[in-house]
Structures are given as structure tokens and as C-alpha cells.
Amino acid sequence: MANTRDLLFELGTEELPPKSLLTLSRALESGVRAGLAKAALPHGEIVSYATPRRLALWIKELAVQQPDQSVEKRGPALNAAYGADGQPTKATEGFARSCGTTVDQLITLKTDKGEWLGYHQHIKGQAAQQLVPDILRQALAGLPIAKRMRWGAGTAEFVRPVQWVVLLFGGEVVPCDILDIPAGKLTYGHRFHYPAAIALNSAAEYADQLRAAKVTANFAERREQIRLRANEAAAGVHGIATSRKTCWTRSPPWWNGRPRCWAASTPATWPCLRKCPSPPCRPTRSTSR
């Protein structure tokens, strides 16, 4: 796609609610996608990133400018556009002013319903750098956040305090403020293992630069890493790693003769095994003697 650049947006925050992280990431992508469509800005694939301290988007091949548009405006009917003396009526003069032109520049539009005064207007497309900040602001304002908070002396509101903003179009910073934070090109790695600032080079290198700073930006990749390491740790002690989304309604093979819900029958001295996310499995009283 000619005349395009990649755009990188990153919103750095305090720790985001873990249960809402994926929802916020998907809603941000959806809002930005809708905003770009409304602004008639062509683009390629959109890649989302989400970590406990950031939401980010990589918009590939974003057009540097809207396409020019030719707009046809229709004014008053021709038989009501001029008075008996041949002078334009107030309606005609008002229509010309609304088009930013004069009456003598208006044209006649012929339709199957009659003739009307009209005007052909050529609208030059705006630059993407002028449009993107507002698209991002509207997308952030539309996120499904039940309760927003303020921080410091500013008036911006978000689910958690915002610490930094990255907005790169190609290799250039888009000058703007998002949630009262000026956009730049500096991001940050892992809070403890790599707390130093990182100067980002481009959207294409974003994930690799964060990986070098001990951060896995891709949500699905990070979840898979956690699952694999949990399984490795459990296997090391001859155990089984389960998530809070799972509940054994069938007895494990080594639990012969036990009730179907093993969590309800475990002694109170094993509190870690008695935690079961499914309400029917949670015991109402201790089953130990």
C-alpha cells in the first residue's frame, strides 16, 4: 500500500485489573478500528498487546492521509430560489454561505423530482497525524470501565493512573496529549527486572524490544508461557496444575472410591485443596472429624 506507515500506540499505566485486561484490550482495538473506518483512513492488520501495565496497538500500513472527497450539496428548489424580481432569496443566500461560496457559483441539479440549486465541493483529506489522537481519545473514552479514577491534579480519568504514552507514526512521535500525558517514544520494561526507560525505534521492533526488557507483550503468548511453567513446576513435585476455570467433577484416577467432587471431601488441614471455583463444589461445613 503506497503512502502508508505503521503506527504504534502504547498506554502505560499502573497495574490494570487482571480480570479486565483482555476485555479492555479487545475493546480498545474495536474502538480504534471503528474510528479509523469513520475517518476513512485505510489500514492493514491491527495487532493488540496487553500486559499488566500497558495496552498497545500496532496498526500496520496506515494511510498517511485521508483520500480527497467530492461532496455534492443540494440547496433550495430552483422555483423557490429566486424572487419575482430575479434576486436570490434569503434561503439561497444562506445556502451559498453554508457552502463557503457565492450565489453565482451555485449549479443546477436536475433530478426526477425536479430541479434544485446545488454545489460541488472538493474536500482535501486530512493528515493521519491530525486525526489519530482524537480517534484514540474516543476509543479510550468508550472502554467498558465501570468506575474511572483520577490521579494527581489533572482531570483525566481512567481505570488506573496513566504513567506514559507512546505514539509513533513511522519513526516519528505524533505530538499530542492523551489523558493529560504528552506522547513520546519512551516505554518501560519489567518493573523489577528491567525498570529503565527504553527508546522505541519502530512498531515492528516493539515486541522484541520489550522481550529484551523482560516483558512479553502478547497476551496469548504470555498466558501460554505461564501455563507451561506451571505444568513444569507441578510435574516437579508429582502434582497437577489447574486453573481457577477448571473443576474436577470426576475423580482423578488416583482418587478411587472417593466422592465425585474431591474438593468437598478433603480434610480442613488441606485448605489449598479445598478451594474450588464452582459453587456446587464448595462445602458448607467441614467434612473432617
PDB file of C-alpha atoms in Angstrom:
ATOM      1  CA  MET A   1       0.000   0.000   0.000  1.00  0.00           C
ATOM      2  CA  ALA A   2       1.564   3.273  -1.115  1.00  0.00           C
ATOM      3  CA  ASN A   3       1.932   6.272   1.189  1.00  0.00           C
ATOM      4  CA  THR A   4       1.480   4.298   4.379  1.00  0.00           C
ATOM      5  CA  ARG A   5       3.325   3.955   7.663  1.00  0.00           C
ATOM      6  CA  ASP A   6       2.998   1.721  10.690  1.00  0.00           C
ATOM      7  CA  LEU A   7       1.548   3.325  13.795  1.00  0.00           C
ATOM      8  CA  LEU A   8       2.347   2.279  17.363  1.00  0.00           C
ATOM      9  CA  PHE A   9       0.240   3.338  20.339  1.00  0.00           C
ATOM     10  CA  GLU A  10       1.047   2.334  23.899  1.00  0.00           C
ATOM     11  CA  LEU A  11      -0.682   3.427  27.091  1.00  0.00           C
ATOM     12  CA  GLY A  12       1.465   2.763  30.149  1.00  0.00           C
ATOM     13  CA  THR A  13      -0.378   2.572  33.459  1.00  0.00           C
ATOM     14  CA  GLU A  14      -0.265   1.302  36.996  1.00  0.00           C
ATOM     15  CA  GLU A  15      -1.302  -2.358  37.301  1.00  0.00           C
ATOM     16  CA  LEU A  16      -4.534  -2.920  35.387  1.00  0.00           C
ATOM     17  CA  PRO A  17      -7.303  -5.165  36.767  1.00  0.00           C
ATOM     18  CA  PRO A  18      -6.220  -8.653  35.637  1.00  0.00           C
ATOM     19  CA  LYS A  19      -9.768  -9.890  35.038  1.00  0.00           C
ATOM     20  CA  SER A  20     -10.493  -6.927  32.757  1.00  0.00           C
ATOM     21  CA  LEU A  21      -7.196  -6.832  30.869  1.00  0.00           C
ATOM     22  CA  LEU A  22      -8.215  -8.866  27.821  1.00  0.00           C
ATOM     23  CA  THR A  23     -11.625  -7.170  27.649  1.00  0.00           C
ATOM     24  CA  LEU A  24     -10.011  -3.724  27.690  1.00  0.00           C
ATOM     25  CA  SER A  25      -7.527  -4.736  25.007  1.00  0.00           C
ATOM     26  CA  ARG A  26     -10.229  -6.049  22.676  1.00  0.00           C
ATOM     27  CA  ALA A  27     -12.454  -3.025  23.269  1.00  0.00           C
ATOM     28  CA  LEU A  28      -9.581  -0.652  22.529  1.00  0.00           C
ATOM     29  CA  GLU A  29      -8.855  -2.383  19.234  1.00  0.00           C
ATOM     30  CA  SER A  30     -12.538  -2.370  18.311  1.00  0.00           C
ATOM     31  CA  GLY A  31     -12.899   1.335  19.126  1.00  0.00           C
ATOM     32  CA  VAL A  32      -9.821   2.336  17.148  1.00  0.00           C
ATOM     33  CA  ARG A  33     -10.867   0.187  14.199  1.00  0.00           C
ATOM     34  CA  ALA A  34     -14.286   1.891  14.162  1.00  0.00           C
ATOM     35  CA  GLY A  35     -12.696   5.330  14.427  1.00  0.00           C
ATOM     36  CA  LEU A  36     -10.367   4.681  11.507  1.00  0.00           C
ATOM     37  CA  ALA A  37     -13.276   3.459   9.397  1.00  0.00           C
ATOM     38  CA  LYS A  38     -15.323   6.560  10.238  1.00  0.00           C
ATOM     39  CA  ALA A  39     -12.364   8.792   9.321  1.00  0.00           C
ATOM     40  CA  ALA A  40     -11.899   6.880   6.041  1.00  0.00           C
ATOM     41  CA  LEU A  41      -8.283   6.055   6.885  1.00  0.00           C
ATOM     42  CA  PRO A  42      -7.266   2.811   5.139  1.00  0.00           C
ATOM     43  CA  HIS A  43      -5.026   0.453   7.105  1.00  0.00           C
ATOM     44  CA  GLY A  44      -3.752  -3.086   7.275  1.00  0.00           C
ATOM     45  CA  GLU A  45      -3.704  -5.579  10.143  1.00  0.00           C
ATOM     46  CA  ILE A  46      -4.102  -4.356  13.734  1.00  0.00           C
ATOM     47  CA  VAL A  47      -2.062  -6.215  16.365  1.00  0.00           C
ATOM     48  CA  SER A  48      -3.080  -5.832  20.016  1.00  0.00           C
ATOM     49  CA  TYR A  49      -0.806  -6.083  23.038  1.00  0.00           C
ATOM     50  CA  ALA A  50      -1.780  -6.240  26.700  1.00  0.00           C
ATOM     51  CA  THR A  51       0.343  -6.623  29.823  1.00  0.00           C
ATOM     52  CA  PRO A  52      -0.403  -5.805  33.464  1.00  0.00           C
ATOM     53  CA  ARG A  53       0.974  -2.285  32.946  1.00  0.00           C
ATOM     54  CA  ARG A  54       0.139  -1.457  29.342  1.00  0.00           C
ATOM     55  CA  LEU A  55      -2.330  -1.561  26.474  1.00  0.00           C
ATOM     56  CA  ALA A  56      -0.863  -1.206  22.999  1.00  0.00           C
ATOM     57  CA  LEU A  57      -1.761  -1.373  19.317  1.00  0.00           C
ATOM     58  CA  TRP A  58       0.343  -1.841  16.198  1.00  0.00           C
ATOM     59  CA  ILE A  59      -1.595  -0.589  13.168  1.00  0.00           C
ATOM     60  CA  LYS A  60       0.108  -1.746  10.023  1.00  0.00           C
ATOM     61  CA  GLU A  61       0.154   0.222   6.771  1.00  0.00           C
ATOM     62  CA  LEU A  62      -1.944   3.144   7.974  1.00  0.00           C
ATOM     63  CA  ALA A  63      -2.532   5.728   5.240  1.00  0.00           C
ATOM     64  CA  VAL A  64      -0.696   8.987   5.867  1.00  0.00           C
ATOM     65  CA  GLN A  65      -3.716  10.971   4.702  1.00  0.00           C
ATOM     66  CA  GLN A  66      -7.417  10.639   4.058  1.00  0.00           C
ATOM     67  CA  PRO A  67      -8.388  10.378   0.398  1.00  0.00           C
ATOM     68  CA  ASP A  68      -9.781  13.579  -1.108  1.00  0.00           C
ATOM     69  CA  GLN A  69     -13.566  13.695  -1.341  1.00  0.00           C
ATOM     70  CA  SER A  70     -16.008  15.298  -3.752  1.00  0.00           C
ATOM     71  CA  VAL A  71     -19.247  16.229  -1.994  1.00  0.00           C
ATOM     72  CA  GLU A  72     -22.453  17.308  -3.698  1.00  0.00           C
ATOM     73  CA  LYS A  73     -24.722  19.516  -1.609  1.00  0.00           C
ATOM     74  CA  ARG A  74     -28.324  20.229  -2.525  1.00  0.00           C
ATOM     75  CA  GLY A  75     -29.986  23.518  -1.666  1.00  0.00           C
ATOM     76  CA  PRO A  76     -33.449  25.039  -2.195  1.00  0.00           C
ATOM     77  CA  ALA A  77     -35.679  24.087  -5.121  1.00  0.00           C
ATOM     78  CA  LEU A  78     -34.980  26.172  -8.216  1.00  0.00           C
ATOM     79  CA  ASN A  79     -38.552  27.517  -8.413  1.00  0.00           C
ATOM     80  CA  ALA A  80     -38.155  28.921  -4.881  1.00  0.00           C
ATOM     81  CA  ALA A  81     -34.538  30.058  -5.176  1.00  0.00           C
ATOM     82  CA  TYR A  82     -35.254  33.459  -6.728  1.00  0.00           C
ATOM     83  CA  GLY A  83     -37.909  36.058  -6.141  1.00  0.00           C
ATOM     84  CA  ALA A  84     -40.191  37.711  -8.685  1.00  0.00           C
ATOM     85  CA  ASP A  85     -37.543  40.377  -9.240  1.00  0.00           C
ATOM     86  CA  GLY A  86     -34.963  37.717 -10.120  1.00  0.00           C
ATOM     87  CA  GLN A  87     -32.950  38.287  -6.957  1.00  0.00           C
ATOM     88  CA  PRO A  88     -31.855  35.302  -4.824  1.00  0.00           C
ATOM     89  CA  THR A  89     -33.987  34.607  -1.799  1.00  0.00           C
ATOM     90  CA  LYS A  90     -32.633  34.532   1.736  1.00  0.00           C
ATOM     91  CA  ALA A  91     -32.704  30.737   1.583  1.00  0.00           C
ATOM     92  CA  THR A  92     -30.474  30.784  -1.479  1.00  0.00           C
ATOM     93  CA  GLU A  93     -28.046  33.257   0.066  1.00  0.00           C
ATOM     94  CA  GLY A  94     -27.917  31.200   3.263  1.00  0.00           C
ATOM     95  CA  PHE A  95     -27.207  28.016   1.316  1.00  0.00           C
ATOM     96  CA  ALA A  96     -24.344  29.719  -0.547  1.00  0.00           C
ATOM     97  CA  ARG A  97     -22.838  30.937   2.749  1.00  0.00           C
ATOM     98  CA  SER A  98     -23.066  27.453   4.255  1.00  0.00           C
ATOM     99  CA  CYS A  99     -21.066  26.140   1.289  1.00  0.00           C
ATOM    100  CA  GLY A 100     -18.460  28.865   1.666  1.00  0.00           C
ATOM    101  CA  THR A 101     -19.175  30.291  -1.773  1.00  0.00           C
ATOM    102  CA  THR A 102     -21.328  32.869  -3.580  1.00  0.00           C
ATOM    103  CA  VAL A 103     -24.678  32.513  -5.309  1.00  0.00           C
ATOM    104  CA  ASP A 104     -23.177  32.835  -8.784  1.00  0.00           C
ATOM    105  CA  GLN A 105     -21.040  29.707  -8.112  1.00  0.00           C
ATOM    106  CA  LEU A 106     -24.069  27.510  -7.438  1.00  0.00           C
ATOM    107  CA  ILE A 107     -25.146  24.985 -10.054  1.00  0.00           C
ATOM    108  CA  THR A 108     -28.474  23.470 -11.071  1.00  0.00           C
ATOM    109  CA  LEU A 109     -29.095  19.845 -10.137  1.00  0.00           C
ATOM    110  CA  LYS A 110     -31.704  18.012 -12.195  1.00  0.00           C
ATOM    111  CA  THR A 111     -33.437  15.001 -10.615  1.00  0.00           C
ATOM    112  CA  ASP A 112     -36.593  13.018 -11.282  1.00  0.00           C
ATOM    113  CA  LYS A 113     -38.249  15.108  -8.560  1.00  0.00           C
ATOM    114  CA  GLY A 114     -37.374  18.471 -10.045  1.00  0.00           C
ATOM    115  CA  GLU A 115     -34.564  20.989 -10.248  1.00  0.00           C
ATOM    116  CA  TRP A 116     -32.547  22.250  -7.288  1.00  0.00           C
ATOM    117  CA  LEU A 117     -29.677  24.566  -6.606  1.00  0.00           C
ATOM    118  CA  GLY A 118     -26.543  22.677  -5.674  1.00  0.00           C
ATOM    119  CA  TYR A 119     -22.829  22.906  -5.110  1.00  0.00           C
ATOM    120  CA  HIS A 120     -19.950  20.557  -5.786  1.00  0.00           C
ATOM    121  CA  GLN A 121     -17.327  20.798  -3.059  1.00  0.00           C
ATOM    122  CA  HIS A 122     -13.852  19.297  -3.159  1.00  0.00           C
ATOM    123  CA  ILE A 123     -12.625  18.358   0.330  1.00  0.00           C
ATOM    124  CA  LYS A 124      -8.946  17.681   0.738  1.00  0.00           C
ATOM    125  CA  GLY A 125      -8.164  14.756   3.023  1.00  0.00           C
ATOM    126  CA  GLN A 126      -6.653  15.471   6.432  1.00  0.00           C
ATOM    127  CA  ALA A 127      -3.336  14.046   7.550  1.00  0.00           C
ATOM    128  CA  ALA A 128      -3.491  10.921   9.714  1.00  0.00           C
ATOM    129  CA  GLN A 129      -1.346  12.627  12.369  1.00  0.00           C
ATOM    130  CA  GLN A 130      -4.142  15.164  12.862  1.00  0.00           C
ATOM    131  CA  LEU A 131      -6.878  12.554  13.097  1.00  0.00           C
ATOM    132  CA  VAL A 132      -5.317   9.724  15.101  1.00  0.00           C
ATOM    133  CA  PRO A 133      -5.105  11.471  18.520  1.00  0.00           C
ATOM    134  CA  ASP A 134      -8.858  12.128  18.608  1.00  0.00           C
ATOM    135  CA  ILE A 135      -9.579   8.600  17.388  1.00  0.00           C
ATOM    136  CA  LEU A 136      -7.538   7.236  20.288  1.00  0.00           C
ATOM    137  CA  ARG A 137      -9.174   9.563  22.810  1.00  0.00           C
ATOM    138  CA  GLN A 138     -12.643   8.497  21.715  1.00  0.00           C
ATOM    139  CA  ALA A 139     -11.689   4.812  21.817  1.00  0.00           C
ATOM    140  CA  LEU A 140     -10.301   5.173  25.349  1.00  0.00           C
ATOM    141  CA  ALA A 141     -13.401   7.075  26.472  1.00  0.00           C
ATOM    142  CA  GLY A 142     -15.566   4.228  25.175  1.00  0.00           C
ATOM    143  CA  LEU A 143     -13.812   1.419  27.045  1.00  0.00           C
ATOM    144  CA  PRO A 144     -16.060  -0.675  29.320  1.00  0.00           C
ATOM    145  CA  ILE A 145     -14.803   0.693  32.638  1.00  0.00           C
ATOM    146  CA  ALA A 146     -17.320   0.504  35.474  1.00  0.00           C
ATOM    147  CA  LYS A 147     -15.575   3.076  37.663  1.00  0.00           C
ATOM    148  CA  ARG A 148     -12.908   5.505  36.489  1.00  0.00           C
ATOM    149  CA  MET A 149     -10.448   7.260  38.741  1.00  0.00           C
ATOM    150  CA  ARG A 150      -8.473  10.498  38.730  1.00  0.00           C
ATOM    151  CA  TRP A 151      -4.898  10.988  39.834  1.00  0.00           C
ATOM    152  CA  GLY A 152      -2.697  13.940  40.624  1.00  0.00           C
ATOM    153  CA  ALA A 153      -4.039  17.418  39.885  1.00  0.00           C
ATOM    154  CA  GLY A 154      -5.334  16.629  36.390  1.00  0.00           C
ATOM    155  CA  THR A 155      -8.851  15.973  35.207  1.00  0.00           C
ATOM    156  CA  ALA A 156      -8.166  12.845  33.110  1.00  0.00           C
ATOM    157  CA  GLU A 157      -9.938   9.666  34.180  1.00  0.00           C
ATOM    158  CA  PHE A 158      -9.041   6.042  33.543  1.00  0.00           C
ATOM    159  CA  VAL A 159      -9.262   2.668  35.235  1.00  0.00           C
ATOM    160  CA  ARG A 160      -5.737   3.198  36.662  1.00  0.00           C
ATOM    161  CA  PRO A 161      -3.319   6.165  36.693  1.00  0.00           C
ATOM    162  CA  VAL A 162      -1.540   6.647  33.365  1.00  0.00           C
ATOM    163  CA  GLN A 163       2.247   6.920  33.578  1.00  0.00           C
ATOM    164  CA  TRP A 164       3.394   7.250  29.957  1.00  0.00           C
ATOM    165  CA  VAL A 165       2.116   7.351  26.381  1.00  0.00           C
ATOM    166  CA  VAL A 166       3.873   6.230  23.198  1.00  0.00           C
ATOM    167  CA  LEU A 167       2.564   7.316  19.802  1.00  0.00           C
ATOM    168  CA  LEU A 168       4.844   6.655  16.843  1.00  0.00           C
ATOM    169  CA  PHE A 169       3.866   7.097  13.204  1.00  0.00           C
ATOM    170  CA  GLY A 170       6.672   5.534  11.250  1.00  0.00           C
ATOM    171  CA  GLY A 171       9.654   6.587  13.319  1.00  0.00           C
ATOM    172  CA  GLU A 172       8.227   9.976  14.298  1.00  0.00           C
ATOM    173  CA  VAL A 173       6.438  10.933  17.501  1.00  0.00           C
ATOM    174  CA  VAL A 174       2.931  12.294  16.934  1.00  0.00           C
ATOM    175  CA  PRO A 175       2.773  15.461  19.078  1.00  0.00           C
ATOM    176  CA  CYS A 176      -0.337  15.291  21.258  1.00  0.00           C
ATOM    177  CA  ASP A 177      -1.621  14.668  24.784  1.00  0.00           C
ATOM    178  CA  ILE A 178      -3.538  11.505  25.662  1.00  0.00           C
ATOM    179  CA  LEU A 179      -5.242  11.523  29.076  1.00  0.00           C
ATOM    180  CA  ASP A 180      -3.154  14.578  30.026  1.00  0.00           C
ATOM    181  CA  ILE A 181       0.121  12.778  29.238  1.00  0.00           C
ATOM    182  CA  PRO A 182       2.303  14.044  26.358  1.00  0.00           C
ATOM    183  CA  ALA A 183       3.082  11.361  23.799  1.00  0.00           C
ATOM    184  CA  GLY A 184       6.680  10.277  23.302  1.00  0.00           C
ATOM    185  CA  LYS A 185       8.781   7.281  22.296  1.00  0.00           C
ATOM    186  CA  LEU A 186       9.895   6.038  25.725  1.00  0.00           C
ATOM    187  CA  THR A 187       8.459   2.888  27.236  1.00  0.00           C
ATOM    188  CA  TYR A 188       9.490   0.805  30.246  1.00  0.00           C
ATOM    189  CA  GLY A 189      10.344  -2.823  30.804  1.00  0.00           C
ATOM    190  CA  HIS A 190       9.636  -5.102  33.752  1.00  0.00           C
ATOM    191  CA  ARG A 191       9.106  -3.098  36.923  1.00  0.00           C
ATOM    192  CA  PHE A 192      11.808  -5.010  38.855  1.00  0.00           C
ATOM    193  CA  HIS A 193      13.972  -6.860  36.316  1.00  0.00           C
ATOM    194  CA  TYR A 194      14.341  -4.020  33.804  1.00  0.00           C
ATOM    195  CA  PRO A 195      12.966  -0.726  35.166  1.00  0.00           C
ATOM    196  CA  ALA A 196      14.998   1.544  32.868  1.00  0.00           C
ATOM    197  CA  ALA A 197      13.402   3.580  30.076  1.00  0.00           C
ATOM    198  CA  ILE A 198      13.555   2.173  26.543  1.00  0.00           C
ATOM    199  CA  ALA A 199      13.590   4.330  23.415  1.00  0.00           C
ATOM    200  CA  LEU A 200      11.400   2.604  20.852  1.00  0.00           C
ATOM    201  CA  ASN A 201      12.587   2.530  17.262  1.00  0.00           C
ATOM    202  CA  SER A 202       9.501   1.375  15.377  1.00  0.00           C
ATOM    203  CA  ALA A 203       6.269  -0.545  15.726  1.00  0.00           C
ATOM    204  CA  ALA A 204       7.802  -3.623  14.090  1.00  0.00           C
ATOM    205  CA  GLU A 205      10.504  -3.827  16.785  1.00  0.00           C
ATOM    206  CA  TYR A 206       8.163  -3.125  19.703  1.00  0.00           C
ATOM    207  CA  ALA A 207       7.563  -6.699  20.891  1.00  0.00           C
ATOM    208  CA  ASP A 208      11.235  -7.657  20.542  1.00  0.00           C
ATOM    209  CA  GLN A 209      12.448  -4.592  22.449  1.00  0.00           C
ATOM    210  CA  LEU A 210      10.033  -5.362  25.290  1.00  0.00           C
ATOM    211  CA  ARG A 211      11.031  -9.026  25.296  1.00  0.00           C
ATOM    212  CA  ALA A 212      14.633  -7.951  25.803  1.00  0.00           C
ATOM    213  CA  ALA A 213      13.363  -5.886  28.758  1.00  0.00           C
ATOM    214  CA  LYS A 214      11.757  -8.970  30.381  1.00  0.00           C
ATOM    215  CA  VAL A 215       8.217  -8.205  29.172  1.00  0.00           C
ATOM    216  CA  THR A 216       6.077 -10.453  26.957  1.00  0.00           C
ATOM    217  CA  ALA A 217       3.715  -8.016  25.274  1.00  0.00           C
ATOM    218  CA  ASN A 218       1.467 -10.544  23.534  1.00  0.00           C
ATOM    219  CA  PHE A 219      -1.347 -11.610  25.875  1.00  0.00           C
ATOM    220  CA  ALA A 220      -1.847 -15.107  24.449  1.00  0.00           C
ATOM    221  CA  GLU A 221       1.894 -15.801  24.335  1.00  0.00           C
ATOM    222  CA  ARG A 222       2.335 -14.750  27.958  1.00  0.00           C
ATOM    223  CA  ARG A 223      -0.608 -16.891  29.108  1.00  0.00           C
ATOM    224  CA  GLU A 224       0.853 -19.911  27.323  1.00  0.00           C
ATOM    225  CA  GLN A 225       4.242 -19.324  28.971  1.00  0.00           C
ATOM    226  CA  ILE A 226       2.557 -19.225  32.377  1.00  0.00           C
ATOM    227  CA  ARG A 227       0.661 -22.441  31.658  1.00  0.00           C
ATOM    228  CA  LEU A 228       3.793 -24.281  30.541  1.00  0.00           C
ATOM    229  CA  ARG A 229       5.836 -23.155  33.537  1.00  0.00           C
ATOM    230  CA  ALA A 230       3.027 -24.029  35.929  1.00  0.00           C
ATOM    231  CA  ASN A 231       2.875 -27.525  34.443  1.00  0.00           C
ATOM    232  CA  GLU A 232       6.656 -27.882  34.747  1.00  0.00           C
ATOM    233  CA  ALA A 233       6.566 -26.777  38.391  1.00  0.00           C
ATOM    234  CA  ALA A 234       3.697 -29.141  39.182  1.00  0.00           C
ATOM    235  CA  ALA A 235       5.398 -32.064  37.440  1.00  0.00           C
ATOM    236  CA  GLY A 236       8.493 -31.424  39.536  1.00  0.00           C
ATOM    237  CA  VAL A 237       6.541 -32.311  42.689  1.00  0.00           C
ATOM    238  CA  HIS A 238       4.415 -35.030  41.017  1.00  0.00           C
ATOM    239  CA  GLY A 239       1.383 -32.744  41.017  1.00  0.00           C
ATOM    240  CA  ILE A 240      -1.154 -31.373  38.563  1.00  0.00           C
ATOM    241  CA  ALA A 241      -1.519 -27.664  37.720  1.00  0.00           C
ATOM    242  CA  THR A 242      -5.113 -26.472  37.334  1.00  0.00           C
ATOM    243  CA  SER A 243      -6.564 -23.023  36.689  1.00  0.00           C
ATOM    244  CA  ARG A 244      -9.456 -21.404  38.527  1.00  0.00           C
ATOM    245  CA  LYS A 245     -11.577 -22.043  35.432  1.00  0.00           C
ATOM    246  CA  THR A 246     -11.332 -25.795  35.916  1.00  0.00           C
ATOM    247  CA  CYS A 247     -13.027 -28.022  38.484  1.00  0.00           C
ATOM    248  CA  TRP A 248     -12.746 -31.800  38.692  1.00  0.00           C
ATOM    249  CA  THR A 249     -16.312 -33.090  38.655  1.00  0.00           C
ATOM    250  CA  ARG A 250     -14.858 -36.528  38.036  1.00  0.00           C
ATOM    251  CA  SER A 251     -12.474 -38.155  40.443  1.00  0.00           C
ATOM    252  CA  PRO A 252      -8.839 -38.326  39.351  1.00  0.00           C
ATOM    253  CA  PRO A 253      -7.605 -41.835  38.554  1.00  0.00           C
ATOM    254  CA  TRP A 254      -5.689 -41.987  41.846  1.00  0.00           C
ATOM    255  CA  TRP A 255      -8.812 -40.985  43.838  1.00  0.00           C
ATOM    256  CA  ASN A 256     -10.608 -44.360  43.589  1.00  0.00           C
ATOM    257  CA  GLY A 257     -13.709 -44.720  45.685  1.00  0.00           C
ATOM    258  CA  ARG A 258     -13.857 -41.050  46.632  1.00  0.00           C
ATOM    259  CA  PRO A 259     -16.812 -38.676  46.003  1.00  0.00           C
ATOM    260  CA  ARG A 260     -17.182 -37.052  42.593  1.00  0.00           C
ATOM    261  CA  CYS A 261     -16.273 -33.639  43.979  1.00  0.00           C
ATOM    262  CA  TRP A 262     -12.915 -34.287  45.636  1.00  0.00           C
ATOM    263  CA  ALA A 263     -12.587 -30.689  46.865  1.00  0.00           C
ATOM    264  CA  ALA A 264     -15.639 -31.087  49.118  1.00  0.00           C
ATOM    265  CA  SER A 265     -14.233 -34.154  50.861  1.00  0.00           C
ATOM    266  CA  THR A 266     -10.698 -33.013  51.593  1.00  0.00           C
ATOM    267  CA  PRO A 267      -9.780 -32.509  55.250  1.00  0.00           C
ATOM    268  CA  ALA A 268      -9.735 -28.973  56.639  1.00  0.00           C
ATOM    269  CA  THR A 269      -5.992 -29.380  57.171  1.00  0.00           C
ATOM    270  CA  TRP A 270      -5.593 -29.175  53.359  1.00  0.00           C
ATOM    271  CA  PRO A 271      -7.033 -25.669  52.730  1.00  0.00           C
ATOM    272  CA  CYS A 272      -5.235 -25.327  49.398  1.00  0.00           C
ATOM    273  CA  LEU A 273      -7.149 -28.330  48.044  1.00  0.00           C
ATOM    274  CA  ARG A 274     -10.496 -27.164  49.401  1.00  0.00           C
ATOM    275  CA  LYS A 275     -10.581 -24.084  47.140  1.00  0.00           C
ATOM    276  CA  CYS A 276     -12.949 -24.829  44.280  1.00  0.00           C
ATOM    277  CA  PRO A 277     -14.236 -22.071  41.960  1.00  0.00           C
ATOM    278  CA  SER A 278     -17.524 -23.815  41.222  1.00  0.00           C
ATOM    279  CA  PRO A 279     -20.192 -23.027  43.912  1.00  0.00           C
ATOM    280  CA  PRO A 280     -21.774 -26.532  43.916  1.00  0.00           C
ATOM    281  CA  CYS A 281     -18.396 -27.956  44.865  1.00  0.00           C
ATOM    282  CA  ARG A 282     -17.768 -25.606  47.782  1.00  0.00           C
ATOM    283  CA  PRO A 283     -18.619 -27.372  51.082  1.00  0.00           C
ATOM    284  CA  THR A 284     -20.907 -25.646  53.573  1.00  0.00           C
ATOM    285  CA  ARG A 285     -19.218 -27.252  56.565  1.00  0.00           C
ATOM    286  CA  SER A 286     -16.081 -29.204  57.302  1.00  0.00           C
ATOM    287  CA  THR A 287     -16.255 -32.896  56.464  1.00  0.00           C
ATOM    288  CA  SER A 288     -13.293 -33.784  58.680  1.00  0.00           C
ATOM    289  CA  ARG A 289     -13.792 -35.430  62.054  1.00  0.00           C
TER     290      ARG A 289
END
